[in-house]
Coordinates of N, CA and C in Angstrom, one line a residue:
M176 N 57.1 144.7 97.6 CA 56.7 144.4 96.2 C 56.6 145.6 95.4
P177 N 57.1 145.6 94.1 CA 57.0 146.9 93.3 C 55.6 147.2 93.0
E178 N 55.4 148.5 92.8 CA 54.1 149.0 92.3 C 53.7 148.4 91.0
Q179 N 52.4 148.1 90.8 CA 51.9 147.6 89.5 C 52.1 148.6 88.4
T180 N 52.7 148.2 87.3 CA 52.9 149.1 86.2 C 52.0 148.8 85.1
T181 N 51.9 149.7 84.2 CA 51.1 149.5 83.0 C 52.0 148.9 81.9
T182 N 51.5 147.9 81.3 CA 52.3 147.2 80.3 C 52.1 148.0 79.0
V183 N 53.1 148.2 78.2 CA 53.0 148.9 76.9 C 53.1 147.9 75.8
F184 N 52.0 147.7 75.0 CA 52.0 146.8 73.9 C 51.8 147.6 72.6
P185 N 52.3 147.2 71.5 CA 52.1 147.9 70.2 C 50.6 147.9 69.9
Q186 N 50.1 149.0 69.4 CA 48.6 149.0 69.1 C 48.2 148.0 68.1
P187 N 48.9 147.7 67.0 CA 48.5 146.6 66.1 C 48.4 145.3 66.8
T188 N 49.3 145.0 67.7 CA 49.2 143.7 68.4 C 48.0 143.7 69.3
L189 N 47.7 144.8 70.0 CA 46.5 144.9 70.8 C 45.2 144.7 70.0
D190 N 45.2 145.3 68.8 CA 44.0 145.2 67.9 C 43.9 143.7 67.5
E191 N 45.0 143.1 67.1 CA 44.9 141.7 66.6 C 44.4 140.8 67.7
W192 N 45.0 140.9 68.9 CA 44.6 140.0 70.0 C 43.2 140.3 70.5
A193 N 42.8 141.6 70.5 CA 41.4 141.9 70.9 C 40.4 141.3 70.0
A194 N 40.7 141.3 68.7 CA 39.8 140.7 67.7 C 39.6 139.2 67.9
A195 N 40.6 138.6 68.5 CA 40.6 137.2 68.9 C 40.0 137.0 70.3
G196 N 39.6 138.0 70.9 CA 39.0 137.9 72.3 C 39.9 137.7 73.4
I197 N 41.2 138.1 73.2 CA 42.2 137.9 74.2 C 42.6 139.2 74.9
D198 N 42.5 139.3 76.2 CA 42.9 140.5 76.9 C 44.4 140.4 77.2
L199 N 45.3 141.0 76.4 CA 46.7 140.8 76.5 C 47.3 141.2 77.9
P200 N 46.9 142.4 78.4 CA 47.5 142.8 79.7 C 47.2 141.8 80.8
V201 N 46.0 141.3 80.8 CA 45.7 140.3 81.8 C 46.4 139.0 81.6
L202 N 46.6 138.6 80.3 CA 47.3 137.4 80.0 C 48.7 137.4 80.5
F203 N 49.4 138.5 80.4 CA 50.8 138.5 80.6 C 51.2 139.2 81.9
T204 N 50.4 139.9 82.7 CA 50.8 140.5 83.9 C 50.2 139.9 85.1
T205 N 49.4 138.9 85.0 CA 48.8 138.3 86.1 C 49.1 136.8 86.1
G206 N 48.8 136.1 87.1 CA 49.0 134.7 87.2 C 49.7 134.4 88.5
P207 N 49.5 133.3 89.1 CA 50.0 133.0 90.4 C 51.5 133.1 90.6
L208 N 52.3 132.5 89.6 CA 53.7 132.5 89.7 C 54.3 133.9 89.6
C209 N 53.9 134.7 88.6 CA 54.4 136.0 88.4 C 54.0 136.9 89.6
D210 N 52.8 136.7 90.1 CA 52.4 137.5 91.3 C 53.2 137.1 92.5
R211 N 53.4 135.8 92.7 CA 54.2 135.3 93.8 C 55.7 135.9 93.8
M212 N 56.2 135.9 92.6 CA 57.6 136.3 92.4 C 57.8 137.9 92.4
G213 N 56.7 138.6 92.1 CA 56.7 140.0 92.0 C 57.2 140.5 90.6
I214 N 57.0 139.6 89.6 CA 57.5 140.0 88.2 C 56.5 140.9 87.6
R215 N 57.0 142.0 87.0 CA 56.2 142.9 86.3 C 56.7 143.1 84.9
I216 N 55.8 143.1 83.9 CA 56.3 143.3 82.5 C 56.0 144.8 82.2
L217 N 57.0 145.4 81.7 CA 57.0 146.9 81.4 C 56.8 147.2 80.0
Q218 N 57.4 146.5 79.1 CA 57.2 146.7 77.6 C 57.2 145.3 77.0
A219 N 56.5 145.2 75.9 CA 56.4 143.9 75.2 C 56.1 144.0 73.7
S220 N 56.9 143.3 73.0 CA 56.7 143.1 71.6 C 57.3 141.7 71.2
A221 N 57.1 141.2 70.0 CA 57.7 139.9 69.6 C 59.2 140.0 69.6
E222 N 59.7 141.2 69.4 CA 61.2 141.4 69.2 C 61.9 141.7 70.6
R223 N 61.1 142.3 71.5 CA 61.8 142.7 72.8 C 60.8 142.8 73.9
V224 N 61.1 142.2 75.0 CA 60.2 142.3 76.2 C 61.1 142.7 77.4
V225 N 60.6 143.7 78.2 CA 61.3 144.2 79.4 C 60.5 143.9 80.6
G226 N 61.1 143.4 81.7 CA 60.4 143.2 82.9 C 61.3 143.3 84.1
T227 N 60.7 143.3 85.3 CA 61.5 143.4 86.5 C 61.1 142.3 87.5
L228 N 62.1 142.1 88.4 CA 61.9 141.1 89.5 C 62.6 141.7 90.7
P229 N 61.9 141.7 91.9 CA 62.6 142.1 93.1 C 63.4 141.0 93.7
V230 N 64.6 141.4 94.2 CA 65.4 140.3 94.8 C 64.8 139.9 96.1
E231 N 64.3 140.8 96.9 CA 63.6 140.5 98.2 C 62.5 139.5 97.9
G232 N 62.5 138.5 98.7 CA 61.4 137.4 98.6 C 61.8 136.3 97.6
N233 N 62.9 136.5 96.9 CA 63.3 135.5 95.9 C 64.8 135.1 96.1
T234 N 65.1 134.9 97.4 CA 66.5 134.6 97.7 C 66.5 133.1 98.2
Q235 N 67.7 132.6 98.2 CA 68.0 131.3 98.8 C 68.3 131.5 100.2
P236 N 68.5 130.4 101.0 CA 68.7 130.6 102.5 C 69.9 131.5 102.9
Y237 N 70.8 131.7 102.0 CA 72.0 132.5 102.4 C 71.8 134.0 102.1
G238 N 70.7 134.3 101.6 CA 70.4 135.7 101.3 C 70.7 136.2 99.9
L239 N 71.2 135.3 99.1 CA 71.4 135.7 97.7 C 70.3 135.4 96.8
L240 N 70.1 136.1 95.7 CA 69.1 135.8 94.7 C 69.2 134.3 94.3
H241 N 68.1 133.7 94.4 CA 68.0 132.3 94.0 C 68.1 132.2 92.4
G242 N 69.0 131.3 92.0 CA 69.2 131.1 90.5 C 67.9 130.8 89.8
G243 N 67.0 130.0 90.5 CA 65.8 129.7 89.9 C 64.9 130.9 89.6
A244 N 65.0 131.9 90.5 CA 64.3 133.2 90.3 C 64.7 133.8 89.0
S245 N 66.0 133.8 88.7 CA 66.5 134.4 87.4 C 65.9 133.6 86.2
A246 N 65.9 132.3 86.4 CA 65.3 131.4 85.3 C 63.9 131.7 85.1
I247 N 63.1 131.9 86.2 CA 61.7 132.2 86.0 C 61.5 133.5 85.3
L248 N 62.3 134.5 85.7 CA 62.1 135.8 85.0 C 62.5 135.7 83.5
A249 N 63.6 134.9 83.2 CA 64.0 134.8 81.8 C 62.9 134.0 81.0
E250 N 62.4 133.0 81.6 CA 61.4 132.2 80.8 C 60.1 133.0 80.7
T251 N 59.7 133.8 81.7 CA 58.5 134.7 81.6 C 58.7 135.7 80.5
L252 N 59.8 136.3 80.4 CA 60.0 137.4 79.4 C 60.1 136.8 78.0
G253 N 60.9 135.7 77.8 CA 61.0 135.1 76.5 C 59.7 134.4 76.1
S254 N 59.0 133.8 77.0 CA 57.7 133.2 76.6 C 56.7 134.3 76.2
T255 N 56.7 135.4 76.9 CA 55.8 136.5 76.5 C 56.1 137.0 75.1
A256 N 57.4 137.2 74.8 CA 57.7 137.6 73.4 C 57.3 136.5 72.4
A257 N 57.6 135.2 72.7 CA 57.2 134.2 71.8 C 55.7 134.1 71.6
A258 N 54.9 134.4 72.6 CA 53.5 134.4 72.4 C 53.1 135.5 71.5
L259 N 53.7 136.7 71.6 CA 53.4 137.8 70.7 C 53.8 137.5 69.3
H260 N 54.9 136.8 69.2 CA 55.4 136.3 67.8 C 54.4 135.4 67.2
G261 N 53.9 134.5 68.0 CA 52.9 133.5 67.5 C 51.5 134.0 67.2
G262 N 51.2 135.1 67.8 CA 49.9 135.7 67.6 C 48.8 135.0 68.3
P263 N 47.5 135.4 68.1 CA 46.4 134.9 68.8 C 46.0 133.5 68.6
T264 N 46.5 132.9 67.5 CA 46.1 131.5 67.1 C 47.2 130.5 67.4
R265 N 48.3 130.9 68.0 CA 49.4 130.0 68.3 C 49.9 130.3 69.7
Y266 N 50.5 129.3 70.3 CA 51.0 129.5 71.7 C 52.5 128.9 71.8
P267 N 53.3 129.5 72.7 CA 54.6 129.0 72.9 C 54.8 127.9 73.9
V268 N 55.7 127.0 73.7 CA 56.0 125.9 74.6 C 57.6 126.0 74.8
G269 N 58.1 126.3 75.9 CA 59.5 126.3 76.1 C 60.1 124.9 75.9
V270 N 61.2 124.8 75.1 CA 61.9 123.6 74.9 C 63.3 123.6 75.4
D271 N 63.9 124.8 75.6 CA 65.3 124.8 76.0 C 65.5 126.1 76.8
L272 N 66.0 126.1 78.0 CA 66.3 127.2 78.8 C 67.7 127.0 79.4
N273 N 68.6 127.9 79.2 CA 69.9 127.8 79.9 C 70.2 129.2 80.5
C274 N 70.8 129.2 81.7 CA 71.1 130.4 82.4 C 72.6 130.3 82.9
T275 N 73.3 131.4 82.7 CA 74.6 131.6 83.3 C 74.5 132.7 84.3
H276 N 74.8 132.4 85.5 CA 74.7 133.4 86.6 C 76.1 134.0 86.8
H277 N 76.2 135.3 86.6 CA 77.5 136.0 86.7 C 77.8 136.6 88.0
R278 N 76.8 137.0 88.8 CA 77.1 137.6 90.1 C 75.9 137.5 90.9
G279 N 76.0 137.5 92.2 CA 74.9 137.5 93.2 C 74.3 138.8 93.4
A280 N 73.1 138.8 93.9 CA 72.4 140.0 94.3 C 71.7 139.8 95.6
R281 N 71.8 140.7 96.5 CA 71.2 140.6 97.8 C 69.9 141.5 98.0
S282 N 69.8 142.5 97.2 CA 68.6 143.4 97.3 C 68.4 144.1 96.0
G283 N 67.3 144.9 96.0 CA 67.1 145.7 94.8 C 66.1 145.1 93.8
L284 N 66.0 145.8 92.7 CA 65.1 145.4 91.6 C 66.0 145.1 90.4
L285 N 65.8 143.9 89.9 CA 66.5 143.4 88.7 C 65.6 143.7 87.5
T286 N 66.3 144.0 86.4 CA 65.6 144.3 85.1 C 66.1 143.2 84.1
G287 N 65.1 142.6 83.4 CA 65.4 141.6 82.4 C 65.0 142.1 81.0
V288 N 65.8 141.9 80.0 CA 65.5 142.3 78.7 C 65.6 141.1 77.8
A289 N 64.5 140.7 77.2 CA 64.5 139.5 76.2 C 64.6 140.1 74.8
T290 N 65.6 139.7 74.0 CA 65.8 140.2 72.7 C 65.7 139.0 71.7
A291 N 65.0 139.1 70.7 CA 64.8 138.0 69.7 C 66.2 137.7 69.0
A292 N 66.5 136.5 69.0 CA 67.7 136.0 68.3 C 67.3 135.3 67.0
H293 N 66.1 134.7 67.0 CA 65.5 134.0 65.9 C 64.0 134.0 66.0
L294 N 63.3 134.4 65.0 CA 61.9 134.3 64.9 C 61.5 133.6 63.7
G295 N 61.2 132.3 63.9 CA 60.8 131.4 62.8 C 59.4 131.1 62.7
R296 N 59.0 130.2 61.8 CA 57.6 129.8 61.7 C 57.1 129.0 62.8
T297 N 58.0 128.1 63.3 CA 57.6 127.1 64.4 C 58.5 127.3 65.6
S298 N 59.4 128.2 65.6 CA 60.2 128.4 66.8 C 60.6 129.8 67.0
A299 N 61.0 130.2 68.2 CA 61.5 131.5 68.5 C 62.5 131.4 69.6
T300 N 63.7 132.1 69.5 CA 64.7 132.0 70.4 C 65.1 133.4 70.9
Y301 N 65.3 133.6 72.2 CA 65.5 134.9 72.8 C 66.8 134.8 73.7
E302 N 67.6 135.9 73.7 CA 68.6 136.1 74.7 C 68.0 137.0 75.7
I303 N 68.2 136.6 77.0 CA 67.6 137.4 78.1 C 68.8 137.9 78.9
V304 N 68.9 139.2 79.1 CA 70.0 139.7 79.9 C 69.3 140.3 81.2
I305 N 69.8 139.9 82.3 CA 69.2 140.4 83.6 C 70.3 141.2 84.3
T306 N 70.0 142.4 84.7 CA 71.0 143.3 85.3 C 70.4 143.9 86.6
D307 N 71.3 144.3 87.5 CA 70.9 144.9 88.7 C 70.7 146.4 88.5
A308 N 70.4 147.1 89.6 CA 70.1 148.6 89.5 C 71.2 149.4 89.0
T309 N 72.5 148.9 89.1 CA 73.6 149.6 88.7 C 74.0 149.3 87.2
G310 N 73.2 148.4 86.6 CA 73.5 148.0 85.2 C 74.4 146.8 85.1
K311 N 74.9 146.3 86.2 CA 75.8 145.1 86.2 C 75.0 143.8 85.8
R312 N 75.6 143.0 84.9 CA 74.9 141.8 84.5 C 74.9 140.8 85.6
V313 N 73.7 140.3 86.0 CA 73.6 139.3 87.0 C 73.4 137.9 86.3
C314 N 72.8 137.8 85.2 CA 72.5 136.6 84.5 C 72.3 136.8 83.0
T315 N 72.8 135.8 82.3 CA 72.5 135.8 80.8 C 71.8 134.5 80.5
A316 N 70.7 134.5 79.9 CA 69.9 133.3 79.6 C 69.6 133.2 78.1
R317 N 69.2 132.0 77.7 CA 68.7 131.8 76.3 C 67.5 130.9 76.4
L318 N 66.4 131.3 75.8 CA 65.2 130.5 75.8 C 64.8 130.2 74.3
T319 N 64.5 129.0 74.0 CA 63.9 128.6 72.7 C 62.5 128.0 73.0
C320 N 61.6 128.5 72.3 CA 60.2 128.1 72.4 C 59.7 127.5 71.1
Q321 N 59.0 126.4 71.1 CA 58.3 125.9 70.0 C 57.0 126.7 69.9
V322 N 56.6 127.2 68.7 CA 55.4 127.9 68.6 C 54.4 127.0 67.9
R323 N 53.3 126.6 68.6 CA 52.4 125.7 68.2 C 51.0 126.3 67.8
D324 N 50.3 125.6 66.9 CA 49.0 126.1 66.6 C 48.1 125.7 67.7
A325 N 47.1 126.6 68.0 CA 46.2 126.4 69.1 C 45.1 125.3 68.8
G326 N 44.9 125.1 67.5 CA 43.8 124.2 67.1 C 44.2 122.8 67.2

């Protein structure tokens, strides 16, 4: 399992969420599924989120990366960005996720980068590119989230 990293959030975002009583690093770097998968978020803003996933422990019976693991990484990164877009009084709900798997991976650490394609009042869409340690694209995904009021 990779070493725990410190998540980098923009200071204005930290200030806004702290005023609402939300501890952002705990919100986005812990949780049973991310812990189980070994997902770590390295950088996060509404426009771009970067995170990693180890291949080891996330394979299908034939030793290749499980496609569902790529989907979990993609949704985690995109949802994190959508939550930052929504701010402390709104939350994201994934409504569409699609993944295209380009190549298999048997070992190493994958890196995913979610980049905003659309940031609207009630929705946010992200392209997520997942690459291996050599920079080769393993998966391309797109996630659309509805951004809802918490009240």
